[in-house]
Tab-separated table of C-alpha atoms in Angstrom:
chain	number	residue	atom	x	y	z
A	952	UNK	CA	51.209	-164.622	92.157
A	953	UNK	CA	51.238	-163.887	88.790
A	954	UNK	CA	47.900	-162.957	88.090
A	955	UNK	CA	45.936	-159.921	86.813
A	956	UNK	CA	42.341	-160.117	88.163
A	957	UNK	CA	39.573	-158.314	86.369
A	958	UNK	CA	36.427	-157.631	87.307
A	959	UNK	CA	33.461	-158.164	86.101
A	960	UNK	CA	34.019	-160.651	83.634
A	961	UNK	CA	30.818	-159.570	81.569
A	962	UNK	CA	28.878	-156.426	81.331
A	963	UNK	CA	25.851	-154.994	79.763
A	964	UNK	CA	25.016	-151.682	80.115
A	965	UNK	CA	22.640	-149.165	78.592
A	966	UNK	CA	23.814	-145.792	77.052
A	967	UNK	CA	22.872	-143.496	79.751
A	968	UNK	CA	24.522	-145.976	82.379
A	969	UNK	CA	27.662	-145.320	84.432
A	970	UNK	CA	29.567	-148.211	85.276
A	971	UNK	CA	33.329	-149.242	86.324
A	972	UNK	CA	35.613	-151.953	85.420
A	973	UNK	CA	38.263	-153.106	87.904
A	974	UNK	CA	41.748	-154.383	87.722
A	975	UNK	CA	43.871	-155.615	90.267
A	976	UNK	CA	47.631	-156.502	90.325
A	977	UNK	CA	49.792	-158.068	93.355
A	978	UNK	CA	53.423	-158.368	91.351
A	979	UNK	CA	54.425	-155.111	92.415
A	980	UNK	CA	54.116	-153.938	88.777
A	981	UNK	CA	54.446	-149.894	88.658
A	982	UNK	CA	52.978	-149.600	85.126
A	983	UNK	CA	49.267	-150.463	84.317
A	984	UNK	CA	47.417	-150.309	81.255
A	985	UNK	CA	44.044	-150.256	79.743
A	986	UNK	CA	43.592	-151.964	76.410
A	987	UNK	CA	40.320	-152.349	74.055
A	988	UNK	CA	40.161	-155.216	71.713
A	989	UNK	CA	37.677	-155.874	68.891
A	990	UNK	CA	36.875	-159.570	67.683
A	991	UNK	CA	39.766	-160.804	65.652
A	992	UNK	CA	41.966	-157.876	66.400
A	993	UNK	CA	44.885	-156.898	68.087
A	994	UNK	CA	44.573	-154.864	71.428
A	995	UNK	CA	44.720	-151.270	71.086
A	996	UNK	CA	46.109	-149.265	73.912
A	997	UNK	CA	43.938	-146.706	75.722
A	998	UNK	CA	45.796	-145.661	78.879
A	999	UNK	CA	49.021	-146.300	80.493
A	1000	UNK	CA	49.726	-145.267	84.163
A	1001	UNK	CA	53.268	-145.186	85.388
A	1002	UNK	CA	53.540	-144.719	89.446
A	1003	UNK	CA	50.390	-144.175	89.808
A	1004	UNK	CA	50.204	-141.215	87.100
A	1005	UNK	CA	48.752	-141.100	83.870
A	1006	UNK	CA	51.768	-140.873	81.326
A	1007	UNK	CA	49.693	-141.891	78.052
A	1008	UNK	CA	46.332	-141.225	76.739
A	1009	UNK	CA	45.898	-142.360	73.555
A	1010	UNK	CA	43.390	-139.630	72.819
A	1011	UNK	CA	40.875	-141.656	74.415
A	1012	UNK	CA	37.099	-140.021	74.467
A	1013	UNK	CA	35.927	-138.706	77.760
A	1014	UNK	CA	33.392	-141.255	78.254
A	1015	UNK	CA	36.123	-143.152	79.399
A	1016	UNK	CA	37.695	-142.112	82.618
A	1017	UNK	CA	40.870	-144.028	84.136
A	1018	UNK	CA	41.619	-144.167	87.761
A	1019	UNK	CA	44.613	-145.466	89.764
A	1020	UNK	CA	43.744	-145.099	93.431
A	1021	UNK	CA	47.183	-147.019	94.573
A	1022	UNK	CA	49.930	-149.198	92.771
A	1023	UNK	CA	47.744	-152.200	92.877
A	1024	UNK	CA	44.614	-151.236	91.599
A	1025	UNK	CA	43.398	-149.594	88.372
A	1026	UNK	CA	39.701	-148.626	87.342
A	1027	UNK	CA	38.217	-147.719	84.184
A	1028	UNK	CA	34.760	-145.338	84.801
A	1029	UNK	CA	32.274	-145.490	81.901
A	1030	UNK	CA	29.667	-143.283	81.186
A	1031	UNK	CA	27.145	-142.391	77.999
A	1032	UNK	CA	29.035	-144.970	75.938
A	1033	UNK	CA	27.943	-145.897	72.307
A	1034	UNK	CA	27.048	-149.432	70.927
A	1035	UNK	CA	30.496	-149.115	68.991
A	1036	UNK	CA	32.168	-149.240	72.526
A	1037	UNK	CA	31.282	-152.757	72.752
A	1038	UNK	CA	34.486	-154.560	72.922
A	1039	UNK	CA	36.912	-156.918	75.395
A	1040	UNK	CA	38.407	-154.552	77.580
A	1041	UNK	CA	41.898	-155.465	78.972
A	1042	UNK	CA	44.105	-154.469	81.962
A	1043	UNK	CA	47.510	-155.069	81.946
A	1044	UNK	CA	50.607	-154.677	84.353
A	1045	UNK	CA	54.444	-154.659	83.686
A	1046	UNK	CA	57.650	-153.980	85.818
A	1047	UNK	CA	58.177	-150.885	84.448
A	1048	UNK	CA	57.353	-150.042	80.652
A	1049	UNK	CA	56.024	-152.025	78.094
A	1050	UNK	CA	59.230	-153.260	76.760
A	1051	UNK	CA	59.846	-155.918	79.754
A	1052	UNK	CA	56.716	-158.019	78.605
A	1053	UNK	CA	53.089	-157.303	80.223
A	1054	UNK	CA	50.749	-159.482	82.259
A	1055	UNK	CA	46.959	-159.524	80.999
A	1056	UNK	CA	44.096	-159.958	82.789
A	1057	UNK	CA	41.201	-162.244	81.344
A	1058	UNK	CA	39.016	-159.016	80.250
A	1059	UNK	CA	35.732	-157.607	80.601
A	1060	UNK	CA	33.258	-158.462	77.698
A	1061	UNK	CA	31.501	-155.193	77.783
A	1062	UNK	CA	28.241	-154.940	75.390
A	1063	UNK	CA	26.570	-151.446	75.067
A	1064	UNK	CA	22.769	-151.860	74.277
B	230	UNK	CA	50.486	-146.787	59.410
B	231	UNK	CA	51.176	-150.601	60.537
B	232	UNK	CA	54.695	-150.286	62.433
B	233	UNK	CA	54.643	-154.247	62.754
B	234	UNK	CA	53.406	-156.434	59.761
B	235	UNK	CA	52.607	-159.633	60.947
B	236	UNK	CA	51.851	-162.832	58.516
B	237	UNK	CA	50.239	-164.829	57.726
B	238	UNK	CA	47.170	-163.515	59.414
B	239	UNK	CA	45.237	-167.012	59.034
B	240	UNK	CA	47.081	-170.539	59.140
B	241	UNK	CA	45.026	-173.653	59.156
B	242	UNK	CA	47.067	-176.719	59.306
B	243	UNK	CA	46.914	-180.404	60.278
B	244	UNK	CA	48.361	-181.853	63.714
B	245	UNK	CA	52.130	-182.847	63.506
B	246	UNK	CA	52.850	-180.006	60.651
B	247	UNK	CA	55.229	-177.139	61.125
B	248	UNK	CA	54.869	-173.671	60.717
B	249	UNK	CA	56.409	-170.275	61.096
B	250	UNK	CA	54.837	-166.744	61.810
B	251	UNK	CA	56.902	-163.731	60.948
B	252	UNK	CA	56.803	-160.273	62.394
B	253	UNK	CA	58.474	-157.466	60.433
B	254	UNK	CA	58.997	-153.711	60.673
B	255	UNK	CA	61.238	-150.857	59.313
B	256	UNK	CA	61.689	-149.734	62.566
B	257	UNK	CA	64.252	-150.760	65.475
B	258	UNK	CA	62.794	-152.393	68.905
B	259	UNK	CA	64.570	-152.219	72.282
B	260	UNK	CA	62.518	-155.607	72.563
B	261	UNK	CA	59.749	-157.747	70.948
B	262	UNK	CA	57.343	-159.976	72.671
B	263	UNK	CA	55.216	-162.935	71.692
B	264	UNK	CA	51.919	-163.461	72.880
B	265	UNK	CA	48.974	-166.255	72.341
B	266	UNK	CA	45.341	-165.525	73.205
B	267	UNK	CA	42.472	-167.888	73.285
B	268	UNK	CA	38.763	-166.711	72.596
B	269	UNK	CA	37.561	-164.923	75.614
B	270	UNK	CA	40.649	-164.784	77.368
B	271	UNK	CA	43.548	-162.044	77.767
B	272	UNK	CA	46.729	-162.496	75.962
B	273	UNK	CA	49.360	-164.632	77.885
B	274	UNK	CA	52.939	-163.694	77.342
B	275	UNK	CA	55.373	-166.379	75.776
B	276	UNK	CA	58.583	-164.803	75.391
B	277	UNK	CA	60.468	-161.408	75.423
B	278	UNK	CA	63.394	-161.058	73.260
B	279	UNK	CA	65.946	-158.159	73.596
B	280	UNK	CA	69.335	-158.889	71.693
B	281	UNK	CA	69.916	-158.953	68.193
B	282	UNK	CA	70.145	-162.647	66.959
B	283	UNK	CA	68.658	-163.876	69.941
B	284	UNK	CA	67.033	-167.220	69.770
B	285	UNK	CA	64.762	-168.500	72.651
B	286	UNK	CA	62.924	-171.935	72.846
B	287	UNK	CA	60.033	-172.976	74.829
B	288	UNK	CA	59.286	-176.536	74.336
B	289	UNK	CA	58.234	-176.895	70.589
B	290	UNK	CA	58.234	-173.190	70.094
B	291	UNK	CA	61.336	-171.602	68.627
B	292	UNK	CA	61.385	-167.570	68.849
B	293	UNK	CA	64.179	-165.665	67.061
B	294	UNK	CA	64.858	-161.863	67.108
B	295	UNK	CA	66.486	-160.392	63.838
B	296	UNK	CA	70.080	-159.219	63.932
B	297	UNK	CA	68.893	-155.695	63.675
B	298	UNK	CA	66.162	-155.847	65.849
B	299	UNK	CA	63.595	-155.031	63.133
B	300	UNK	CA	61.718	-158.595	62.658
B	301	UNK	CA	61.294	-161.333	64.537
B	302	UNK	CA	59.942	-165.084	63.728
B	303	UNK	CA	58.265	-168.022	65.676
B	304	UNK	CA	58.273	-171.470	64.680
B	305	UNK	CA	56.018	-174.472	65.913
B	306	UNK	CA	57.478	-177.976	65.496
B	307	UNK	CA	54.933	-180.570	65.351
B	308	UNK	CA	51.679	-178.505	66.126
B	309	UNK	CA	49.219	-179.985	68.206
B	310	UNK	CA	45.378	-178.712	68.519
B	311	UNK	CA	46.192	-177.534	71.673
B	312	UNK	CA	48.300	-174.752	69.757
B	313	UNK	CA	45.436	-173.271	68.279
B	314	UNK	CA	44.768	-169.535	69.239
B	315	UNK	CA	45.391	-166.091	68.124
B	316	UNK	CA	49.638	-165.370	68.265
B	317	UNK	CA	50.548	-161.635	68.586
B	318	UNK	CA	53.668	-160.225	68.225
B	319	UNK	CA	54.564	-156.743	70.167
B	320	UNK	CA	57.431	-154.383	70.023
B	321	UNK	CA	58.464	-151.623	72.203
B	322	UNK	CA	60.888	-148.947	71.178
B	323	UNK	CA	62.698	-148.303	74.904
B	324	UNK	CA	62.059	-149.963	77.983
B	325	UNK	CA	59.502	-147.534	79.394
B	326	UNK	CA	57.948	-147.713	76.295
B	327	UNK	CA	54.416	-148.805	75.093
B	328	UNK	CA	53.789	-151.800	73.195
B	329	UNK	CA	52.965	-151.787	69.784
B	330	UNK	CA	51.196	-155.076	68.383
B	331	UNK	CA	50.946	-156.700	64.929
B	332	UNK	CA	47.639	-157.629	63.463
B	333	UNK	CA	47.850	-161.083	64.668
B	334	UNK	CA	47.985	-164.922	63.347
B	335	UNK	CA	44.989	-166.687	63.831
B	336	UNK	CA	46.151	-170.227	64.036
B	337	UNK	CA	44.157	-173.562	63.689
B	338	UNK	CA	45.444	-176.841	64.106
B	339	UNK	CA	43.065	-179.557	63.205
B	340	UNK	CA	43.474	-183.284	64.852
């Protein structure tokens, strides 16, 4: 199983809503990531979890809250988002750090209205 | 500051042509990766290169890591419409480090 599964695939939410994005992998990878990607741009790193602990937060606004319940799961909790937060949110995992190659999920297309 | 300069940003060619995409930096990377991304999908890892001067082949795709581990190239021979997509290079400064992405190359191969 070399898949990273993200749900939901599409999400539309209002600025006062609370929602969560979910990510799951069963490759035994110990590093998991959240990226944000705007159209025609490269992915921008948001958070890195290493061995279930948050190791990197790229100065992401607090309206994005990551959580790693166990080594296979990664969540991103969303609250009070702005329209400019609309983007493709990608989850990825790798054996250790990013230097060995990362496997990406299909992403969640988020629209904030 | 963009640590990884990828060029060209856009490339439109006819089926059967060859092409090369470049990824350059003034920094030394411990490894460099190439990804391909189709619209609405996540990036798919094509290759990881770790040794200076390393060359890897994947069917019609040839990847090279520069001797000084600061640059890389992707060469596609006899491009096909199925090669259309966004090609991304990404570098890591050490094994446990985060990935630094280039700006991407939008490739369109017309039949």
